[in-house]
mmCIF file of C-alpha atoms in Angstrom:
data_model
loop_
_atom_site.group_PDB
_atom_site.id
_atom_site.type_symbol
_atom_site.label_atom_id
_atom_site.label_comp_id
_atom_site.label_asym_id
_atom_site.label_seq_id
_atom_site.Cartn_x
_atom_site.Cartn_y
_atom_site.Cartn_z
ATOM 1 C CA UNK A 1 7.420 19.132 -8.222
ATOM 2 C CA UNK A 2 6.858 16.529 -5.536
ATOM 3 C CA UNK A 3 8.230 13.029 -5.957
ATOM 4 C CA UNK A 4 6.357 10.248 -4.186
ATOM 5 C CA UNK A 5 8.487 7.143 -3.674
ATOM 6 C CA UNK A 6 5.937 4.375 -3.206
ATOM 7 C CA UNK A 7 7.498 1.400 -1.416
ATOM 8 C CA UNK A 8 6.012 -2.038 -0.778
ATOM 9 C CA UNK A 9 7.407 -3.481 2.470
ATOM 10 C CA UNK A 10 9.576 -6.582 2.440
ATOM 11 C CA UNK A 11 8.034 -10.032 2.463
ATOM 12 C CA UNK A 12 6.329 -11.701 5.424
ATOM 13 C CA UNK A 13 5.576 -15.388 5.974
ATOM 14 C CA UNK A 14 1.995 -14.725 4.847
ATOM 15 C CA UNK A 15 3.233 -13.260 1.545
ATOM 16 C CA UNK A 16 5.393 -16.292 0.859
ATOM 17 C CA UNK A 17 2.508 -18.625 1.661
ATOM 18 C CA UNK A 18 0.088 -16.708 -0.585
ATOM 19 C CA UNK A 19 -2.089 -15.715 2.366
ATOM 20 C CA UNK A 20 -4.203 -12.567 2.715
ATOM 21 C CA UNK A 21 -2.635 -10.341 5.377
ATOM 22 C CA UNK A 22 -4.862 -7.281 5.030
ATOM 23 C CA UNK A 23 -4.659 -5.179 8.183
ATOM 24 C CA UNK A 24 -2.891 -7.862 10.231
ATOM 25 C CA UNK A 25 0.455 -6.727 11.654
ATOM 26 C CA UNK A 26 3.088 -9.277 10.623
ATOM 27 C CA UNK A 27 6.878 -8.866 10.864
ATOM 28 C CA UNK A 28 9.309 -9.163 7.989
ATOM 29 C CA UNK A 29 10.820 -12.581 7.456
ATOM 30 C CA UNK A 30 14.400 -13.307 6.358
ATOM 31 C CA UNK A 31 13.530 -12.854 2.680
ATOM 32 C CA UNK A 32 11.782 -9.580 3.484
ATOM 33 C CA UNK A 33 14.760 -8.219 5.413
ATOM 34 C CA UNK A 34 16.972 -8.972 2.411
ATOM 35 C CA UNK A 35 14.513 -7.177 0.113
ATOM 36 C CA UNK A 36 14.483 -4.136 2.398
ATOM 37 C CA UNK A 37 18.306 -4.022 2.471
ATOM 38 C CA UNK A 38 18.246 -3.900 -1.339
ATOM 39 C CA UNK A 39 15.564 -1.171 -1.400
ATOM 40 C CA UNK A 40 17.472 0.908 1.164
ATOM 41 C CA UNK A 41 20.595 0.586 -0.953
ATOM 42 C CA UNK A 42 18.755 1.619 -4.130
ATOM 43 C CA UNK A 43 17.090 4.587 -2.435
ATOM 44 C CA UNK A 44 20.390 5.774 -0.976
ATOM 45 C CA UNK A 45 21.053 7.363 -4.381
ATOM 46 C CA UNK A 46 18.029 9.662 -3.857
ATOM 47 C CA UNK A 47 17.244 12.431 -1.385
ATOM 48 C CA UNK A 48 14.274 11.541 0.822
ATOM 49 C CA UNK A 49 12.794 14.364 2.910
ATOM 50 C CA UNK A 50 10.225 12.358 4.899
ATOM 51 C CA UNK A 51 9.024 8.771 5.345
ATOM 52 C CA UNK A 52 5.373 7.902 5.978
ATOM 53 C CA UNK A 53 4.069 4.375 6.450
ATOM 54 C CA UNK A 54 1.199 2.095 7.235
ATOM 55 C CA UNK A 55 0.980 1.210 10.958
ATOM 56 C CA UNK A 56 1.611 -2.510 10.368
ATOM 57 C CA UNK A 57 4.858 -4.146 11.516
ATOM 58 C CA UNK A 58 6.344 -4.974 8.097
ATOM 59 C CA UNK A 59 5.760 -1.406 6.834
ATOM 60 C CA UNK A 60 7.118 0.188 10.002
ATOM 61 C CA UNK A 61 10.248 -2.007 9.921
ATOM 62 C CA UNK A 62 10.815 -1.164 6.256
ATOM 63 C CA UNK A 63 10.127 2.546 6.779
ATOM 64 C CA UNK A 64 12.427 2.727 9.819
ATOM 65 C CA UNK A 65 15.395 1.421 7.835
ATOM 66 C CA UNK A 66 14.742 3.835 4.955
ATOM 67 C CA UNK A 67 14.298 6.756 7.373
ATOM 68 C CA UNK A 68 17.473 5.930 9.291
ATOM 69 C CA UNK A 69 19.479 5.784 6.070
ATOM 70 C CA UNK A 70 18.265 9.299 5.162
ATOM 71 C CA UNK A 71 18.474 10.733 8.707
ATOM 72 C CA UNK A 72 14.756 11.563 8.837
ATOM 73 C CA UNK A 73 11.920 10.416 11.098
ATOM 74 C CA UNK A 74 9.432 7.732 10.212
ATOM 75 C CA UNK A 75 5.760 8.607 10.715
ATOM 76 C CA UNK A 76 3.072 5.914 10.884
ATOM 77 C CA UNK A 77 -0.249 7.169 9.489
ATOM 78 C CA UNK A 78 -3.443 5.502 10.678
ATOM 79 C CA UNK A 79 -5.293 6.318 7.435
ATOM 80 C CA UNK A 80 -2.625 4.353 5.522
ATOM 81 C CA UNK A 81 -3.544 1.105 7.276
ATOM 82 C CA UNK A 82 -3.949 -1.717 4.796
ATOM 83 C CA UNK A 83 -7.381 -2.751 3.552
ATOM 84 C CA UNK A 84 -9.417 -4.603 6.207
ATOM 85 C CA UNK A 85 -10.083 -7.994 4.656
ATOM 86 C CA UNK A 86 -12.462 -9.087 7.413
ATOM 87 C CA UNK A 87 -13.093 -12.843 7.322
ATOM 88 C CA UNK A 88 -10.516 -13.265 4.562
ATOM 89 C CA UNK A 89 -7.625 -12.473 6.917
ATOM 90 C CA UNK A 90 -5.190 -15.372 6.984
ATOM 91 C CA UNK A 91 -6.896 -17.284 4.182
ATOM 92 C CA UNK A 92 -4.937 -18.514 1.197
ATOM 93 C CA UNK A 93 -5.774 -16.551 -1.950
ATOM 94 C CA UNK A 94 -6.340 -19.890 -3.677
ATOM 95 C CA UNK A 95 -8.795 -20.844 -0.933
ATOM 96 C CA UNK A 96 -10.945 -17.777 -1.692
ATOM 97 C CA UNK A 97 -10.717 -18.595 -5.412
ATOM 98 C CA UNK A 98 -12.024 -22.134 -4.815
ATOM 99 C CA UNK A 99 -14.634 -21.370 -2.135
ATOM 100 C CA UNK A 100 -15.999 -18.093 -3.536
ATOM 101 C CA UNK A 101 -15.359 -18.169 -7.287
ATOM 102 C CA UNK A 102 -17.869 -15.412 -8.116
ATOM 103 C CA UNK A 103 -16.466 -13.020 -5.536
ATOM 104 C CA UNK A 104 -12.917 -13.866 -6.622
ATOM 105 C CA UNK A 105 -13.774 -13.128 -10.257
ATOM 106 C CA UNK A 106 -15.541 -9.903 -9.314
ATOM 107 C CA UNK A 107 -12.431 -8.814 -7.437
ATOM 108 C CA UNK A 108 -10.395 -9.442 -10.611
ATOM 109 C CA UNK A 109 -12.733 -7.594 -12.946
ATOM 110 C CA UNK A 110 -14.272 -4.873 -10.735
ATOM 111 C CA UNK A 111 -12.027 -4.334 -7.690
ATOM 112 C CA UNK A 112 -13.629 -0.944 -7.031
ATOM 113 C CA UNK A 113 -16.838 -2.777 -6.011
ATOM 114 C CA UNK A 114 -15.183 -5.218 -3.607
ATOM 115 C CA UNK A 115 -16.089 -5.516 0.063
ATOM 116 C CA UNK A 116 -14.589 -8.560 1.796
ATOM 117 C CA UNK A 117 -17.042 -10.295 4.169
ATOM 118 C CA UNK A 118 -17.125 -8.222 7.387
ATOM 119 C CA UNK A 119 -14.304 -6.119 5.922
ATOM 120 C CA UNK A 120 -13.814 -2.680 4.426
ATOM 121 C CA UNK A 121 -15.528 -1.549 1.245
ATOM 122 C CA UNK A 122 -13.192 -0.218 -1.439
ATOM 123 C CA UNK A 123 -14.815 3.270 -1.594
ATOM 124 C CA UNK A 124 -14.120 3.670 2.131
ATOM 125 C CA UNK A 125 -10.463 2.688 1.680
ATOM 126 C CA UNK A 126 -10.086 5.089 -1.264
ATOM 127 C CA UNK A 127 -11.614 7.907 0.774
ATOM 128 C CA UNK A 128 -9.189 7.544 3.694
ATOM 129 C CA UNK A 129 -6.225 7.197 1.308
ATOM 130 C CA UNK A 130 -7.276 10.481 -0.350
ATOM 131 C CA UNK A 131 -7.419 12.123 3.062
ATOM 132 C CA UNK A 132 -3.951 10.863 4.020
ATOM 133 C CA UNK A 133 -2.389 11.887 0.702
ATOM 134 C CA UNK A 134 -4.043 15.306 0.841
ATOM 135 C CA UNK A 135 -2.345 16.011 4.184
ATOM 136 C CA UNK A 136 1.023 14.745 2.954
ATOM 137 C CA UNK A 137 0.843 16.797 -0.238
ATOM 138 C CA UNK A 138 -0.120 19.942 1.681
ATOM 139 C CA UNK A 139 2.893 19.471 3.929
ATOM 140 C CA UNK A 140 5.384 18.708 1.135
ATOM 141 C CA UNK A 141 5.115 20.845 -1.993
ATOM 142 C CA UNK A 142 8.460 19.721 -3.441
ATOM 143 C CA UNK A 143 11.298 17.315 -2.818
ATOM 144 C CA UNK A 144 10.784 13.577 -2.270
ATOM 145 C CA UNK A 145 8.607 11.700 0.198
ATOM 146 C CA UNK A 146 8.636 7.936 0.739
ATOM 147 C CA UNK A 147 5.315 6.231 1.460
ATOM 148 C CA UNK A 148 5.683 2.621 2.656
ATOM 149 C CA UNK A 149 2.454 0.627 2.422
ATOM 150 C CA UNK A 150 1.646 -3.023 1.666
ATOM 151 C CA UNK A 151 -0.553 -4.282 -1.123
ATOM 152 C CA UNK A 152 -3.358 -3.870 -1.947
ATOM 153 C CA UNK A 153 -3.188 -0.397 -0.347
ATOM 154 C CA UNK A 154 -0.098 0.481 -2.406
ATOM 155 C CA UNK A 155 -2.145 0.016 -5.586
ATOM 156 C CA UNK A 156 -4.885 2.240 -4.170
ATOM 157 C CA UNK A 157 -2.298 4.940 -3.360
ATOM 158 C CA UNK A 158 -0.906 4.753 -6.906
ATOM 159 C CA UNK A 159 -4.384 4.943 -8.445
ATOM 160 C CA UNK A 160 -5.340 7.974 -6.326
ATOM 161 C CA UNK A 161 -2.134 9.767 -7.325
ATOM 162 C CA UNK A 162 -2.308 8.870 -11.021
ATOM 163 C CA UNK A 163 -6.109 8.896 -11.443
ATOM 164 C CA UNK A 164 -6.100 5.400 -12.934
ATOM 165 C CA UNK A 165 -8.316 2.357 -12.444
ATOM 166 C CA UNK A 166 -7.492 -0.248 -9.842
ATOM 167 C CA UNK A 167 -5.645 -3.327 -11.110
ATOM 168 C CA UNK A 168 -6.513 -6.968 -10.395
ATOM 169 C CA UNK A 169 -5.903 -6.868 -6.642
ATOM 170 C CA UNK A 170 -5.354 -10.624 -6.402
ATOM 171 C CA UNK A 171 -2.403 -10.310 -8.777
ATOM 172 C CA UNK A 172 -0.650 -7.724 -6.586
ATOM 173 C CA UNK A 173 -1.643 -9.003 -3.112
ATOM 174 C CA UNK A 174 1.779 -10.527 -2.420
ATOM 175 C CA UNK A 175 4.008 -7.979 -4.221
ATOM 176 C CA UNK A 176 6.770 -7.085 -1.789
ATOM 177 C CA UNK A 177 10.130 -5.355 -1.566
ATOM 178 C CA UNK A 178 9.730 -3.127 -4.634
ATOM 179 C CA UNK A 179 9.379 0.620 -5.159
ATOM 180 C CA UNK A 180 8.373 3.094 -7.816
ATOM 181 C CA UNK A 181 8.667 6.840 -8.215
ATOM 182 C CA UNK A 182 5.670 9.026 -9.065
ATOM 183 C CA UNK A 183 6.479 12.631 -9.989
ATOM 184 C CA UNK A 184 3.549 14.967 -9.606
ATOM 185 C CA UNK A 185 2.876 18.683 -9.257
ATOM 186 C CA UNK A 186 1.618 19.282 -5.725
ATOM 187 C CA UNK A 187 -1.502 21.153 -6.808
ATOM 188 C CA UNK A 188 -2.563 18.543 -9.345
ATOM 189 C CA UNK A 189 -1.856 15.717 -6.894
ATOM 190 C CA UNK A 190 -4.037 17.352 -4.302
ATOM 191 C CA UNK A 191 -6.818 17.919 -6.815
ATOM 192 C CA UNK A 192 -6.593 14.345 -8.084
ATOM 193 C CA UNK A 193 -6.595 12.932 -4.583
ATOM 194 C CA UNK A 194 -9.692 14.918 -3.670
ATOM 195 C CA UNK A 195 -11.491 14.134 -6.925
ATOM 196 C CA UNK A 196 -10.775 10.375 -7.124
ATOM 197 C CA UNK A 197 -13.843 8.250 -6.713
ATOM 198 C CA UNK A 198 -16.370 11.096 -6.671
#
């Protein structure tokens, strides 16, 4: 049995302002550092064999502290980069809601069909997440692995692992400093990751 500990990095200024950070690399703020301290403390009760993360600053800072606490290395994975929000980067979520109400509603009801203007289509993001998870699962058949990625990529990771539908991505965009544990058999995780979205 492999346990995936899915961690959302601590908060950034963009999260607190309700802005879309997407693939921008933004450092933790004071609130975020406090959240990470709490997460590190909570995870200290578990054994973590490896820590993988998105290559953005908030995820790497969060992952580094978790890895140090468990005396393992942190590995940034390019395929775990957050969703490219294109022209939405830096915009307030409320601004998108007001200026593009149809697109905003579509993102609520059918997130699997979303492609931000000049950004990354959801099927493309799901495909690279499957590829990243497939490699991680092949490398770790048992034990516990932490994966530190911001929203909305964290929700995509969870959906690939659990074979569930994507949630309302606007509702989770600014979720930070929380974690969840997903216990899966390595073989079924690999199969699910490969099969998702086909």
